[in-house]
Short mmCIF file of C-alpha atoms and ligand atoms in Angstrom, two decimals:
data_model
loop_
_atom_site.label_atom_id
_atom_site.label_comp_id
_atom_site.label_asym_id
_atom_site.label_seq_id
_atom_site.Cartn_x
_atom_site.Cartn_y
_atom_site.Cartn_z
CA MET A 1 -16.10 -10.91 14.15
CA VAL A 2 -13.81 -13.37 12.29
CA ARG A 3 -10.54 -14.62 13.54
CA ASP A 4 -7.85 -16.12 11.63
CA TYR A 5 -6.24 -19.69 12.61
CA ARG A 6 -3.83 -17.89 14.94
CA GLY A 7 -6.83 -15.79 16.24
CA ARG A 8 -5.81 -12.47 13.90
CA PRO A 9 -9.05 -10.39 13.30
CA LEU A 10 -9.95 -9.32 9.53
CA ARG A 11 -9.69 -5.18 10.27
CA ASP A 12 -8.47 -3.51 6.89
CA LEU A 13 -9.36 -4.12 3.26
CA ARG A 14 -6.52 -3.02 0.75
CA ILE A 15 -8.41 -2.67 -2.32
CA SER A 16 -6.56 -2.88 -5.94
CA LEU A 17 -8.22 -0.73 -8.10
CA THR A 18 -6.43 -1.12 -11.23
CA ASP A 19 -3.27 -3.18 -11.99
CA ARG A 20 -2.05 -0.46 -14.47
CA CYS A 21 0.62 2.76 -13.54
CA ASN A 22 1.92 5.51 -14.69
CA MET A 23 5.32 4.76 -13.13
CA ARG A 24 7.84 1.71 -13.36
CA CYS A 25 9.49 2.14 -10.04
CA ARG A 26 12.41 -0.20 -10.16
CA TYR A 27 11.41 -1.82 -7.29
CA CYS A 28 8.01 -2.56 -8.29
CA MET A 29 6.91 -2.99 -11.56
CA PRO A 30 10.81 -2.95 -14.11
CA ARG A 31 10.20 -1.22 -16.83
CA GLU A 32 11.50 -4.75 -18.87
CA HIS A 33 9.19 -7.10 -16.58
CA PHE A 34 6.31 -4.70 -17.93
CA LYS A 35 6.97 -4.16 -21.53
CA SER A 36 4.98 -6.99 -23.19
CA HIS A 37 2.84 -7.35 -19.39
CA ASN A 38 -0.97 -8.43 -20.43
CA PHE A 39 -3.00 -5.94 -17.86
CA LEU A 40 -6.56 -7.12 -16.71
CA ASP A 41 -9.27 -5.25 -19.28
CA LYS A 42 -11.73 -3.95 -18.63
CA ASP A 43 -14.33 -7.02 -18.25
CA GLN A 44 -12.09 -8.80 -16.08
CA ILE A 45 -12.18 -5.25 -13.41
CA LEU A 46 -14.60 -5.91 -10.51
CA SER A 47 -17.01 -3.03 -10.60
CA TYR A 48 -17.52 -0.48 -7.88
CA GLU A 49 -20.38 -1.88 -7.35
CA GLU A 50 -19.12 -5.41 -7.25
CA LEU A 51 -16.91 -3.89 -4.60
CA LEU A 52 -19.31 -2.27 -2.43
CA LEU A 53 -20.49 -5.56 -2.26
CA VAL A 54 -17.37 -6.94 -0.68
CA VAL A 55 -17.14 -4.02 1.41
CA GLU A 56 -20.54 -4.37 2.64
CA SER A 57 -20.60 -8.12 3.56
CA LEU A 58 -17.24 -7.78 5.33
CA MET A 59 -18.34 -4.87 7.98
CA PRO A 60 -20.04 -7.36 9.94
CA LEU A 61 -17.13 -9.79 9.91
CA GLY A 62 -15.13 -7.11 11.70
CA LEU A 63 -14.13 -4.56 9.01
CA THR A 64 -13.09 -0.97 10.12
CA LYS A 65 -10.74 0.31 7.00
CA VAL A 66 -10.72 0.41 3.29
CA ARG A 67 -7.51 1.47 1.68
CA LEU A 68 -7.60 1.61 -2.01
CA THR A 69 -4.16 1.75 -4.14
CA GLY A 70 -2.87 -0.76 -6.95
CA GLY A 71 -1.36 -0.13 -9.30
CA GLU A 72 -2.28 3.55 -9.08
CA PRO A 73 -5.54 4.28 -7.68
CA LEU A 74 -5.97 7.89 -9.34
CA LEU A 75 -5.74 6.44 -12.77
CA ARG A 76 -9.46 4.32 -11.66
CA LYS A 77 -11.76 5.67 -14.16
CA ASP A 78 -14.22 7.65 -11.77
CA VAL A 79 -12.59 6.54 -8.58
CA CYS A 80 -14.18 9.40 -6.81
CA SER A 81 -17.68 8.09 -7.47
CA PHE A 82 -16.55 4.96 -5.23
CA ILE A 83 -15.90 6.84 -2.29
CA GLU A 84 -18.82 8.19 -2.29
CA MET A 85 -20.52 4.64 -1.98
CA LEU A 86 -18.42 3.49 0.38
CA PRO A 87 -20.38 3.40 3.77
CA GLU A 88 -19.51 6.50 6.36
CA GLU A 89 -17.95 4.64 9.07
CA LEU A 90 -15.38 3.21 7.80
CA ASP A 91 -12.24 5.03 7.59
CA ILE A 92 -11.41 5.67 3.70
CA ALA A 93 -7.20 6.09 2.91
CA MET A 94 -5.98 5.73 -0.52
CA THR A 95 -2.12 5.07 -1.67
CA THR A 96 -0.91 6.65 -4.55
CA ASN A 97 2.27 7.79 -6.27
CA GLY A 98 1.30 11.43 -5.89
CA ILE A 99 1.25 12.15 -10.67
CA LEU A 100 -1.96 13.14 -10.77
CA LEU A 101 -2.89 13.63 -6.38
CA GLU A 102 -2.86 18.31 -7.42
CA ARG A 103 -5.90 17.83 -9.81
CA PHE A 104 -8.47 15.49 -7.41
CA ALA A 105 -7.42 16.17 -4.20
CA GLN A 106 -10.24 18.73 -3.40
CA LYS A 107 -12.24 16.27 -4.94
CA LEU A 108 -11.39 12.91 -3.22
CA SER A 109 -11.85 14.85 -0.04
CA ASP A 110 -14.99 16.45 -0.76
CA ALA A 111 -16.11 12.52 -1.77
CA GLY A 112 -15.39 11.40 1.37
CA LEU A 113 -11.59 10.51 1.33
CA HIS A 114 -10.02 11.27 5.04
CA ARG A 115 -6.56 10.36 4.78
CA VAL A 116 -3.92 9.95 1.70
CA THR A 117 -0.62 8.10 1.88
CA VAL A 118 1.40 9.09 -0.94
CA SER A 119 4.76 7.97 -2.38
CA LEU A 120 7.87 9.94 -2.66
CA ASP A 121 11.27 8.38 -2.66
CA ALA A 122 13.69 11.26 -3.63
CA LEU A 123 13.70 14.89 -3.82
CA ASP A 124 15.85 15.48 -5.85
CA ILE A 125 15.15 14.70 -9.98
CA GLU A 126 17.61 12.37 -10.45
CA THR A 127 16.67 9.77 -7.74
CA PHE A 128 13.10 10.02 -8.51
CA GLN A 129 13.50 9.53 -12.29
CA ALA A 130 15.75 6.72 -11.70
CA MET A 131 13.92 5.06 -8.54
CA GLY A 132 10.79 5.79 -10.57
CA ASP A 133 12.18 5.32 -14.10
CA THR A 134 10.08 8.37 -15.11
CA LYS A 135 10.16 11.56 -16.60
CA GLU A 136 7.85 12.73 -13.84
CA LYS A 137 9.06 15.32 -10.70
CA PRO A 138 9.23 15.51 -7.65
CA GLU A 139 7.62 18.47 -7.77
CA THR A 140 4.33 17.32 -8.92
CA VAL A 141 4.13 14.88 -6.25
CA LEU A 142 5.01 18.20 -3.42
CA ARG A 143 2.74 19.89 -4.80
CA GLY A 144 -0.22 17.08 -4.92
CA ILE A 145 1.14 16.53 -1.16
CA GLU A 146 0.06 20.92 -0.44
CA ALA A 147 -2.98 19.64 -2.73
CA ALA A 148 -3.71 16.77 -0.57
CA ARG A 149 -3.25 18.77 2.76
CA LYS A 150 -4.99 22.23 1.59
CA ALA A 151 -8.35 19.90 0.60
CA GLY A 152 -8.37 18.58 4.63
CA LEU A 153 -6.37 14.98 3.89
CA GLU A 154 -4.62 13.78 6.42
CA VAL A 155 -1.26 13.40 4.87
CA LYS A 156 1.26 10.36 5.39
CA VAL A 157 4.54 10.40 2.67
CA ASN A 158 6.39 6.36 2.23
CA THR A 159 9.18 6.43 0.98
CA VAL A 160 10.78 3.26 -0.04
CA ILE A 161 14.73 3.49 0.74
CA ARG A 162 16.89 0.89 -1.76
CA ALA A 163 20.69 0.60 -0.69
CA GLY A 164 22.78 2.27 -3.51
CA TYR A 165 19.91 4.52 -4.72
CA ASN A 166 18.43 6.37 -2.26
CA GLU A 167 20.22 6.36 1.34
CA HIS A 168 19.75 10.23 1.46
CA SER A 169 16.93 10.58 1.29
CA VAL A 170 16.43 9.53 5.19
CA GLN A 171 17.27 12.82 6.03
CA ARG A 172 16.08 15.12 3.28
CA VAL A 173 13.06 13.73 2.89
CA ALA A 174 12.14 13.92 6.97
CA ASP A 175 13.93 17.51 6.92
CA ARG A 176 11.73 18.33 3.75
CA PHE A 177 8.94 17.72 6.43
CA LEU A 178 10.56 18.82 9.15
CA GLY A 179 7.10 21.43 11.21
CA THR A 180 4.35 20.53 9.29
CA ASP A 181 1.49 17.94 10.21
CA VAL A 182 3.20 15.38 7.32
CA ILE A 183 3.63 12.20 8.56
CA VAL A 184 6.90 10.70 7.20
CA ARG A 185 7.27 6.64 6.61
CA PHE A 186 10.52 5.19 5.75
CA ILE A 187 9.74 1.45 4.11
CA GLU A 188 12.40 -1.18 3.75
CA PHE A 189 12.77 -2.32 0.62
CA MET A 190 10.39 -5.75 0.28
CA ASP A 191 11.05 -9.25 -1.51
CA VAL A 192 7.51 -8.76 -2.99
CA GLY A 193 7.16 -10.12 -6.43
CA ALA A 194 9.41 -11.91 -8.66
CA THR A 195 10.65 -9.59 -11.07
CA ASN A 196 12.41 -6.41 -8.86
CA GLY A 197 15.39 -8.69 -8.48
CA TRP A 198 15.34 -8.46 -4.69
CA ASP A 199 18.63 -9.27 -2.98
CA ASN A 200 19.33 -9.03 1.31
CA GLN A 201 22.47 -6.86 0.14
CA ASP A 202 19.88 -4.04 -1.43
CA VAL A 203 17.98 -3.80 2.26
CA ILE A 204 18.59 -0.45 4.64
CA THR A 205 16.99 -1.78 7.78
CA GLY A 206 15.39 0.53 10.22
CA GLU A 207 17.78 0.60 12.43
CA MET A 208 20.46 1.16 9.87
CA MET A 209 17.92 4.26 9.05
CA ARG A 210 17.86 5.74 12.21
CA THR A 211 21.31 6.43 12.80
CA MET A 212 20.82 9.02 10.04
CA ILE A 213 18.45 11.20 11.80
CA ALA A 214 19.15 13.02 15.29
CA ASP A 215 17.47 13.08 18.14
CA LEU A 216 14.21 10.61 17.67
CA GLU A 217 12.54 9.02 20.62
CA GLN A 218 10.16 5.66 20.64
CA LEU A 219 6.90 6.40 21.04
CA GLU A 220 4.09 3.71 21.40
CA PRO A 221 2.59 1.47 18.83
CA ASN A 222 -1.08 3.92 17.75
CA HIS A 223 -3.30 0.70 17.80
CA VAL A 224 -3.29 -3.21 17.24
CA GLY A 225 -1.84 -4.47 13.67
CA GLU A 226 0.38 -0.94 13.31
CA VAL A 227 2.72 -1.14 10.15
CA ALA A 228 5.30 1.35 11.30
CA ASN A 229 7.73 1.21 14.81
CA ARG A 230 7.25 5.14 15.56
CA TYR A 231 9.31 7.68 16.45
CA VAL A 232 9.39 11.52 17.28
CA ARG A 233 11.95 14.33 16.59
CA GLY A 234 10.85 17.29 18.33
CA SER A 235 7.20 17.67 17.45
CA GLN A 236 7.34 15.34 13.70
CA GLU A 237 6.67 11.70 13.67
CA ILE A 238 8.56 9.20 11.66
CA GLY A 239 7.52 6.04 11.05
CA PHE A 240 9.64 3.21 9.78
CA ILE A 241 7.72 -0.13 8.05
CA GLU A 242 10.53 -2.93 8.63
CA SER A 243 9.00 -5.51 7.21
CA ILE A 244 12.31 -7.69 6.88
CA SER A 245 14.21 -6.50 9.56
CA LYS A 246 11.66 -6.65 12.14
CA PRO A 247 8.60 -8.46 11.33
CA PHE A 248 4.93 -7.42 12.46
CA CYS A 249 3.10 -11.10 10.88
CA GLY A 250 1.11 -11.20 14.35
CA ASP A 251 -0.84 -8.71 13.90
CA CYS A 252 -1.64 -8.16 10.80
CA ASN A 253 -5.14 -7.45 10.28
CA ARG A 254 -5.06 -6.95 6.59
CA ALA A 255 -7.00 -8.77 3.48
CA ARG A 256 -6.49 -7.91 0.13
CA ILE A 257 -8.24 -7.79 -2.94
CA SER A 258 -6.58 -7.71 -6.38
CA ALA A 259 -8.32 -5.36 -9.09
CA ASP A 260 -10.00 -9.16 -10.65
CA GLY A 261 -11.59 -10.02 -7.58
CA SER A 262 -9.35 -12.35 -6.11
CA LEU A 263 -9.00 -12.28 -2.08
CA TYR A 264 -5.32 -12.74 -0.23
CA THR A 265 -4.81 -13.02 2.69
CA CYS A 266 -1.11 -12.38 2.80
CA LEU A 267 1.23 -9.68 0.35
CA PHE A 268 3.48 -12.89 -0.28
CA THR A 269 1.02 -15.33 -1.26
CA ASN A 270 0.19 -16.55 -4.57
CA LYS A 271 -3.06 -18.05 -3.22
CA GLY A 272 -6.56 -15.61 -4.52
CA ASN A 273 -9.85 -16.56 -3.83
CA ASP A 274 -11.76 -16.23 -6.55
CA LEU A 275 -14.19 -13.77 -5.05
CA LYS A 276 -15.81 -12.36 -8.66
CA SER A 277 -16.66 -16.05 -9.82
CA LEU A 278 -19.09 -15.98 -6.96
CA ILE A 279 -20.09 -12.14 -7.77
CA ARG A 280 -21.39 -13.22 -10.93
CA MET A 281 -23.54 -15.87 -10.32
CA ASN A 282 -25.17 -13.55 -7.90
CA ALA A 283 -23.94 -14.58 -4.95
CA THR A 284 -25.80 -11.89 -1.54
CA GLN A 285 -23.46 -10.67 1.22
CA GLU A 286 -24.56 -13.02 3.04
CA ASN A 287 -22.56 -15.71 0.71
CA LEU A 288 -19.75 -13.12 0.80
CA ALA A 289 -19.67 -13.07 3.97
CA ALA A 290 -19.82 -16.77 4.57
CA ALA A 291 -16.95 -17.61 2.07
CA VAL A 292 -14.78 -14.99 3.75
CA THR A 293 -15.75 -16.25 6.97
CA SER A 294 -14.28 -19.68 6.01
CA ILE A 295 -11.13 -18.06 3.88
CA TRP A 296 -10.15 -15.95 6.61
CA SER A 297 -10.84 -18.70 9.44
CA LYS A 298 -8.44 -21.26 7.91
CA ARG A 299 -5.82 -18.45 7.78
CA ASP A 300 -2.37 -19.30 8.85
CA ASP A 301 0.31 -16.80 6.83
CA ALA A 302 3.36 -15.50 8.28
CA TYR A 303 5.77 -14.66 5.09
CA SER A 304 7.60 -12.45 6.29
CA GLN A 305 8.36 -13.95 10.28
CA ASN A 306 9.08 -17.30 8.05
CA ARG A 307 11.35 -15.01 5.14
CA GLY A 308 13.93 -17.89 3.69
CA LYS A 309 12.16 -20.72 5.48
CA VAL A 310 9.75 -21.19 3.18
CA GLU A 311 9.86 -19.93 -0.95
CA THR A 312 7.24 -19.55 -2.70
CA GLU A 313 5.79 -17.89 -6.13
CA LYS A 314 5.44 -14.65 -5.51
CA LEU A 315 2.79 -12.18 -7.26
CA GLU A 316 3.64 -8.73 -7.87
CA MET A 317 2.80 -5.71 -5.74
CA SER A 318 1.03 -3.72 -8.43
CA PHE A 319 -1.60 -6.25 -8.98
CA ILE A 320 -1.89 -8.30 -5.56
CA GLY A 321 -2.00 -4.30 -3.80
CA GLY A 322 0.04 -2.05 -1.90
N1 LIG B 401 1.21 2.90 -6.48
C1 LIG B 401 1.01 3.72 -5.46
C2 LIG B 401 1.89 3.95 -4.40
O1 LIG B 401 2.96 3.98 -5.24
O2 LIG B 401 2.01 4.53 -3.80
C3 LIG B 401 0.02 2.64 -4.53
C4 LIG B 401 1.07 1.15 -4.91
S1 LIG B 401 2.09 0.57 -4.68
C5 LIG B 401 2.71 -0.65 -4.65
C6 LIG B 401 1.44 1.18 -2.86
C7 LIG B 401 3.43 1.28 -1.64
O3 LIG B 401 3.97 -0.60 -2.13
C8 LIG B 401 4.06 2.54 -2.13
O4 LIG B 401 4.20 3.06 -1.45
C9 LIG B 401 4.87 1.81 -2.58
O5 LIG B 401 6.71 2.23 -2.15
C10 LIG B 401 5.41 -0.04 -2.18
N2 LIG B 401 6.42 -1.03 -2.30
C11 LIG B 401 6.15 -1.31 -4.01
N3 LIG B 401 7.13 -2.34 -3.99
C12 LIG B 401 8.27 -2.29 -3.55
C13 LIG B 401 8.99 -3.49 -2.99
N4 LIG B 401 9.38 -3.80 -3.46
N5 LIG B 401 9.66 -2.93 -1.31
C14 LIG B 401 8.99 -2.06 -0.64
N6 LIG B 401 7.42 -1.05 -0.77
C15 LIG B 401 7.09 -1.09 -2.30
FE1 LIG B 402 3.42 2.50 -9.77
FE2 LIG B 402 3.07 2.45 -6.92
FE3 LIG B 402 4.35 0.34 -7.88
FE4 LIG B 402 5.91 2.76 -8.90
S1 LIG B 402 4.85 1.84 -5.80
S2 LIG B 402 5.57 1.43 -9.93
S3 LIG B 402 4.05 4.18 -8.62
S4 LIG B 402 2.51 1.18 -8.25
FE1 LIG B 403 0.94 -10.19 6.77
FE2 LIG B 403 1.57 -11.59 5.10
FE3 LIG B 403 3.16 -9.31 5.46
FE4 LIG B 403 3.06 -11.18 7.91
S1 LIG B 403 4.24 -11.49 5.36
S2 LIG B 403 2.34 -8.86 8.04
S3 LIG B 403 1.08 -11.78 7.27
S4 LIG B 403 0.93 -9.40 4.61
#
């Protein structure tokens, strides 16, 4: 098993299947910045066979979990055929905005997906459309969530809270899923990328959010590297991802691969490691494993812990994979 400079293993690979999206969330892909954006062409993107080679070469290094993300992963053609190709022993999850989920849920489950995290920032149409800069409706996402549950997928909901936009979603989204098996997780607005105009004043911390829900009791983490601080009220589990106020770099075991085949060892780095060139020079599984071992062993990333002390030029989350 490979460990980085700080002793952290490589357990989780987040695969950005595409840098494109059918929403324009203000905190992620502000429309004005993406109007004339050059999205990746098909030949720049790793094929499913190439991605599988990366996944298989990371398994002997300790990889146990793969998360399909983007951009919007359900926009990638034949995504179910890729899920079918993935080794069964992996924990296979997806993060999606849920717009296309109703149509895909059963096929995703049949293909071997285990879990889906659905982003949903508001239940009222005004806030949903303002945050997502979209004409889509929250009901579409709710129908997707229902379809995913019916298809036997484990479902979590991710809600980003941004000051001045959707503080009211803390209570409303938590209440909406009370009495169901859906775990809701509230996320602090993060300073990822360079276009979302992040300001510390826009952050509602997990601690502030917890004052908006009565009777919460803290739970122990499920596993090392858990990103959410877990709470319960009665039988409902609610998580808080507090990357700004309570950074969790200490146990971070996540690598990311962009759709164009660069490996990133932190969400906030701009330094990718070009695996696509290696793959397209016919690298074997062993060659890739050796390259990633060398990259991971030198990894010293802890951006969130050092926030404000070191400034880097950051890449967009829709590109690097959320
Ligand atoms: N399009 C899919 C979706 O929205 O679920 C997958 C990709 S998206 C980049 C992954 C997650 O990142 C989403 O839950 C989204 O809300 C979250 N996210 C994006 N930008 C963020 C930001 N600035 N701060 C906090 N979370 C953010
Ligand atoms: Fe698209 Fe997801 Fe980013 Fe929203 S958060 S713009 S849905 S990639
Ligand atoms: Fe991991 Fe980087 Fe996030 Fe820290 S800032 S938890 S190292 S991705």
